[in-house]
Amino acid sequence: MRNVLVVAGGTSGIGEATALYFAKREWDVAIIGRNAVAGERIEGQLNSCGGFHSFYEADLTDPEQVTQVFGDITSRYSRLDAAFNCAGILGTPANIPDQSLAELRRVLDVNLSATFLCLQHQMRIMSAQGHGSIVNCSSIGGVVGMPGIAPYVASKHALIGLTKSAALEVAPAGVRVNCVSPGATYTPMQEKMIANDPNLEASLAQSHPLGRIARPDEIASAVFWLSASDATFVTGTNVMVDGGFSAR
């Protein structure tokens, strides 16, 4: 029987790359996202790898929709071996005195609350079956401060704490929960920022000791390692996939 992965926020960037990475390694993959056009496109790519893959359109900040989608996934696959929670937005850049409370809440809702809601269902399902691996997606912004994007940074710091607490709660059931924190990565969000600033790409590359920006599949490979049998004694940790950025 093939293993099953769910990717919450799987219709672009690192989530999309992770879904494809697992599918190419003979996992069945369910992706969840709000963009139906992108979701159906990725579902087609997944199906070309063979196996049983599906896209679910849902707003992950809506508790009722999250409950519905995990019920549907459980009914279809009857198991959940791994989950990757990577829904996220940058928010509108501004210094704290110029940020609105509404913007803070919007960023926290997508970056933190959505993962919290998904975790509730993933932890219940995996605890009942006695095994499973959950990986949350933080950022280098989850371990350092960054000016102008405080809501994003706060949300990513919070994800690491959420991961550690979740790991302790489900460890007795044989379930592992970890986090990955990517450095600058070629995602649609990053590429949009680069398009608006011709000097940004070189600056980002230079800020990482390896001297370049990551590919999404390089983050996906870390998620796969944490989810597969090689990392069975790893839980409650945050894996930096940042080209050495945080070592400075």
Tab-separated table of C-alpha atoms in Angstrom:
chain	number	residue	atom	x	y	z
A	1	MET	CA	0.000	0.000	0.000
A	2	ARG	CA	1.296	3.448	-0.951
A	3	ASN	CA	1.910	6.112	1.669
A	4	VAL	CA	-0.331	9.190	1.689
A	5	LEU	CA	0.744	12.829	2.018
A	6	VAL	CA	-1.474	15.873	2.403
A	7	VAL	CA	-0.079	19.288	1.479
A	8	ALA	CA	-2.006	22.196	2.982
A	9	GLY	CA	-1.192	25.150	0.776
A	10	GLY	CA	-0.073	23.009	-2.125
A	11	THR	CA	-1.013	25.091	-5.164
A	12	SER	CA	2.242	27.011	-5.641
A	13	GLY	CA	5.854	27.373	-4.625
A	14	ILE	CA	7.287	25.051	-2.007
A	15	GLY	CA	3.961	23.272	-1.481
A	16	GLU	CA	3.637	22.467	-5.173
A	17	ALA	CA	7.257	21.304	-5.374
A	18	THR	CA	6.797	19.087	-2.335
A	19	ALA	CA	3.666	17.470	-3.734
A	20	LEU	CA	5.488	16.608	-6.953
A	21	TYR	CA	8.604	15.439	-5.088
A	22	PHE	CA	6.591	12.899	-3.093
A	23	ALA	CA	4.502	11.785	-6.082
A	24	LYS	CA	7.667	10.998	-8.037
A	25	ARG	CA	8.689	8.766	-5.134
A	26	GLU	CA	5.478	6.729	-5.278
A	27	TRP	CA	3.417	8.491	-2.631
A	28	ASP	CA	-0.247	9.344	-3.101
A	29	VAL	CA	-0.755	13.068	-2.580
A	30	ALA	CA	-3.741	15.226	-1.635
A	31	ILE	CA	-3.265	18.971	-2.022
A	32	ILE	CA	-5.436	21.669	-0.465
A	33	GLY	CA	-5.636	25.279	-1.603
A	34	ARG	CA	-7.871	28.150	-2.645
A	35	ASN	CA	-6.707	28.439	-6.261
A	36	ALA	CA	-8.833	25.947	-8.198
A	37	VAL	CA	-7.119	26.608	-11.533
A	38	ALA	CA	-3.655	25.967	-10.107
A	39	GLY	CA	-4.913	23.032	-8.059
A	40	GLU	CA	-6.383	21.257	-11.058
A	41	ARG	CA	-3.212	21.889	-13.063
A	42	ILE	CA	-1.035	20.394	-10.324
A	43	GLU	CA	-3.422	17.476	-9.863
A	44	GLY	CA	-2.859	16.656	-13.533
A	45	GLN	CA	0.912	16.785	-13.079
A	46	LEU	CA	0.669	14.524	-10.047
A	47	ASN	CA	-1.468	11.999	-11.905
A	48	SER	CA	1.135	11.818	-14.668
A	49	CYS	CA	3.462	10.341	-12.032
A	50	GLY	CA	1.078	7.429	-11.464
A	51	GLY	CA	-0.812	6.743	-8.256
A	52	PHE	CA	-3.926	8.263	-6.733
A	53	HIS	CA	-3.787	12.033	-6.292
A	54	SER	CA	-6.411	14.698	-5.648
A	55	PHE	CA	-6.951	18.429	-5.225
A	56	TYR	CA	-9.342	19.911	-2.656
A	57	GLU	CA	-10.423	23.526	-2.910
A	58	ALA	CA	-10.735	25.077	0.544
A	59	ASP	CA	-9.997	28.181	2.578
A	60	LEU	CA	-7.685	26.873	5.300
A	61	THR	CA	-8.563	29.748	7.623
A	62	ASP	CA	-12.198	28.572	7.752
A	63	PRO	CA	-12.681	25.907	10.468
A	64	GLU	CA	-15.749	24.393	8.792
A	65	GLN	CA	-14.010	24.039	5.435
A	66	VAL	CA	-10.949	22.490	7.082
A	67	THR	CA	-13.134	19.973	8.909
A	68	GLN	CA	-14.924	19.106	5.666
A	69	VAL	CA	-11.758	18.656	3.622
A	70	PHE	CA	-10.025	16.406	6.146
A	71	GLY	CA	-13.185	14.339	6.395
A	72	ASP	CA	-13.142	13.951	2.616
A	73	ILE	CA	-9.446	13.043	2.581
A	74	THR	CA	-9.905	10.461	5.324
A	75	SER	CA	-12.843	8.911	3.482
A	76	ARG	CA	-10.923	8.702	0.217
A	77	TYR	CA	-7.538	7.486	1.449
A	78	SER	CA	-8.335	5.799	4.800
A	79	ARG	CA	-4.902	6.795	6.134
A	80	LEU	CA	-2.542	9.740	6.483
A	81	ASP	CA	1.176	9.031	6.712
A	82	ALA	CA	2.528	12.551	6.355
A	83	ALA	CA	1.366	16.148	6.238
A	84	PHE	CA	3.076	19.341	5.124
A	85	ASN	CA	1.533	22.638	6.216
A	86	CYS	CA	2.837	25.507	4.116
A	87	ALA	CA	0.035	28.011	3.520
A	88	GLY	CA	1.526	31.462	3.871
A	89	ILE	CA	1.615	35.095	2.789
A	90	LEU	CA	4.177	37.852	3.263
A	91	GLY	CA	1.716	40.623	3.998
A	92	THR	CA	2.077	44.300	3.125
A	93	PRO	CA	5.555	45.609	4.017
A	94	ALA	CA	5.557	48.514	6.475
A	95	ASN	CA	7.239	49.383	9.741
A	96	ILE	CA	5.317	48.554	12.907
A	97	PRO	CA	4.030	52.108	13.572
A	98	ASP	CA	2.506	52.083	10.093
A	99	GLN	CA	1.031	48.566	10.221
A	100	SER	CA	-2.663	48.115	10.911
A	101	LEU	CA	-4.076	45.630	13.373
A	102	ALA	CA	-6.209	44.273	10.536
A	103	GLU	CA	-3.076	43.455	8.519
A	104	LEU	CA	-1.467	41.739	11.501
A	105	ARG	CA	-4.575	39.615	11.966
A	106	ARG	CA	-4.728	38.794	8.243
A	107	VAL	CA	-1.142	37.524	8.181
A	108	LEU	CA	-1.522	35.571	11.420
A	109	ASP	CA	-4.741	34.032	10.148
A	110	VAL	CA	-3.117	32.590	7.027
A	111	ASN	CA	0.347	31.818	8.382
A	112	LEU	CA	-0.546	30.558	11.860
A	113	SER	CA	-4.255	29.875	12.306
A	114	ALA	CA	-4.498	27.802	9.112
A	115	THR	CA	-1.688	25.529	10.283
A	116	PHE	CA	-3.274	25.306	13.746
A	117	LEU	CA	-6.589	24.187	12.246
A	118	CYS	CA	-4.893	21.613	10.014
A	119	LEU	CA	-2.810	20.327	12.917
A	120	GLN	CA	-5.935	19.623	14.939
A	121	HIS	CA	-7.181	17.159	12.340
A	122	GLN	CA	-3.791	15.739	11.390
A	123	MET	CA	-2.900	15.028	15.019
A	124	ARG	CA	-6.218	13.287	15.671
A	125	ILE	CA	-5.983	11.129	12.546
A	126	MET	CA	-2.358	10.136	13.067
A	127	SER	CA	-2.719	9.529	16.799
A	128	ALA	CA	-5.618	7.163	16.128
A	129	GLN	CA	-3.583	5.173	13.600
A	130	GLY	CA	-0.451	5.183	15.792
A	131	HIS	CA	1.997	6.746	13.359
A	132	GLY	CA	2.606	9.728	11.102
A	133	SER	CA	4.817	12.718	10.427
A	134	ILE	CA	3.783	16.372	10.269
A	135	VAL	CA	6.047	19.103	8.923
A	136	ASN	CA	5.222	22.789	9.256
A	137	CYS	CA	6.853	25.469	7.115
A	138	SER	CA	8.410	28.395	8.943
A	139	SER	CA	11.179	30.589	7.502
A	140	ILE	CA	14.480	32.240	8.294
A	141	GLY	CA	12.076	34.941	9.461
A	142	GLY	CA	11.109	32.511	12.209
A	143	VAL	CA	14.525	32.696	13.865
A	144	VAL	CA	15.702	36.267	13.224
A	145	GLY	CA	14.122	39.695	13.137
A	146	MET	CA	13.468	41.438	9.834
A	147	PRO	CA	12.439	45.085	9.502
A	148	GLY	CA	9.284	46.002	7.646
A	149	ILE	CA	7.557	42.615	7.821
A	150	ALA	CA	6.925	42.204	11.551
A	151	PRO	CA	3.558	40.393	11.174
A	152	TYR	CA	5.198	37.796	8.910
A	153	VAL	CA	8.164	37.379	11.251
A	154	ALA	CA	5.885	37.056	14.283
A	155	SER	CA	3.792	34.405	12.544
A	156	LYS	CA	6.852	32.366	11.561
A	157	HIS	CA	8.332	32.531	15.063
A	158	ALA	CA	4.980	31.344	16.402
A	159	LEU	CA	4.951	28.364	14.030
A	160	ILE	CA	8.165	27.038	15.540
A	161	GLY	CA	6.699	27.209	19.040
A	162	LEU	CA	3.493	25.590	17.817
A	163	THR	CA	5.539	22.793	16.258
A	164	LYS	CA	7.419	22.050	19.481
A	165	SER	CA	4.238	21.952	21.561
A	166	ALA	CA	2.458	19.727	19.046
A	167	ALA	CA	5.430	17.356	18.971
A	168	LEU	CA	5.275	16.876	22.733
A	169	GLU	CA	1.531	16.282	22.671
A	170	VAL	CA	1.566	13.473	20.104
A	171	ALA	CA	4.934	11.835	20.770
A	172	PRO	CA	3.341	9.203	23.064
A	173	ALA	CA	1.134	8.161	20.128
A	174	GLY	CA	4.128	7.610	17.853
A	175	VAL	CA	3.531	10.743	15.777
A	176	ARG	CA	6.329	13.176	14.927
A	177	VAL	CA	6.018	16.930	14.308
A	178	ASN	CA	8.838	19.028	12.901
A	179	CYS	CA	9.421	22.283	11.086
A	180	VAL	CA	11.497	23.438	8.125
A	181	SER	CA	12.739	27.008	7.829
A	182	PRO	CA	13.755	27.859	4.268
A	183	GLY	CA	15.989	30.708	3.288
A	184	ALA	CA	15.268	32.736	0.171
A	185	THR	CA	13.658	30.381	-2.346
A	186	TYR	CA	12.522	30.818	-5.939
A	187	THR	CA	8.768	30.840	-5.300
A	188	PRO	CA	6.117	33.024	-6.964
A	189	MET	CA	6.124	35.280	-3.882
A	190	GLN	CA	9.910	35.685	-4.008
A	191	GLU	CA	9.980	36.138	-7.776
A	192	LYS	CA	7.378	38.903	-7.548
A	193	MET	CA	9.589	40.740	-5.058
A	194	ILE	CA	12.621	40.281	-7.320
A	195	ALA	CA	10.683	41.620	-10.312
A	196	ASN	CA	9.955	44.815	-8.379
A	197	ASP	CA	13.589	45.330	-7.336
A	198	PRO	CA	16.356	44.612	-9.875
A	199	ASN	CA	19.012	44.518	-7.132
A	200	LEU	CA	17.180	42.168	-4.799
A	201	GLU	CA	18.164	38.852	-6.398
A	202	ALA	CA	21.894	39.503	-6.081
A	203	SER	CA	21.458	40.873	-2.575
A	204	LEU	CA	19.530	37.804	-1.434
A	205	ALA	CA	22.096	35.466	-2.954
A	206	GLN	CA	24.944	37.278	-1.209
A	207	SER	CA	23.154	37.111	2.155
A	208	HIS	CA	23.369	33.303	2.077
A	209	PRO	CA	26.866	31.833	2.600
A	210	LEU	CA	26.280	29.343	-0.228
A	211	GLY	CA	25.896	32.363	-2.488
A	212	ARG	CA	22.577	31.612	-4.136
A	213	ILE	CA	18.806	31.339	-3.716
A	214	ALA	CA	17.283	27.903	-3.097
A	215	ARG	CA	15.182	25.894	-5.515
A	216	PRO	CA	11.783	24.750	-4.168
A	217	ASP	CA	12.730	21.094	-4.631
A	218	GLU	CA	15.631	21.581	-2.201
A	219	ILE	CA	13.109	22.424	0.507
A	220	ALA	CA	10.918	19.527	-0.606
A	221	SER	CA	13.801	17.107	-0.114
A	222	ALA	CA	14.110	18.179	3.532
A	223	VAL	CA	10.376	17.652	4.034
A	224	PHE	CA	10.700	14.202	2.474
A	225	TRP	CA	13.567	13.275	4.784
A	226	LEU	CA	11.576	14.330	7.848
A	227	SER	CA	8.547	12.390	6.608
A	228	ALA	CA	10.259	9.171	5.566
A	229	SER	CA	11.680	6.265	7.544
A	230	ASP	CA	15.180	7.753	7.833
A	231	ALA	CA	14.091	10.372	10.407
A	232	THR	CA	12.072	8.233	12.803
A	233	PHE	CA	13.847	9.606	15.920
A	234	VAL	CA	13.497	13.255	14.909
A	235	THR	CA	10.664	15.280	16.421
A	236	GLY	CA	10.100	18.748	17.838
A	237	THR	CA	12.937	20.262	15.835
A	238	ASN	CA	13.309	23.086	13.336
A	239	VAL	CA	15.459	22.227	10.329
A	240	MET	CA	17.147	25.233	8.752
A	241	VAL	CA	17.263	24.885	4.951
A	242	ASP	CA	18.800	28.291	4.446
A	243	GLY	CA	22.168	27.981	2.735
A	244	GLY	CA	23.909	28.940	5.971
A	245	PHE	CA	22.001	32.216	6.482
A	246	SER	CA	21.272	31.548	10.165
A	247	ALA	CA	24.846	30.411	10.929
A	248	ARG	CA	26.153	33.968	10.778
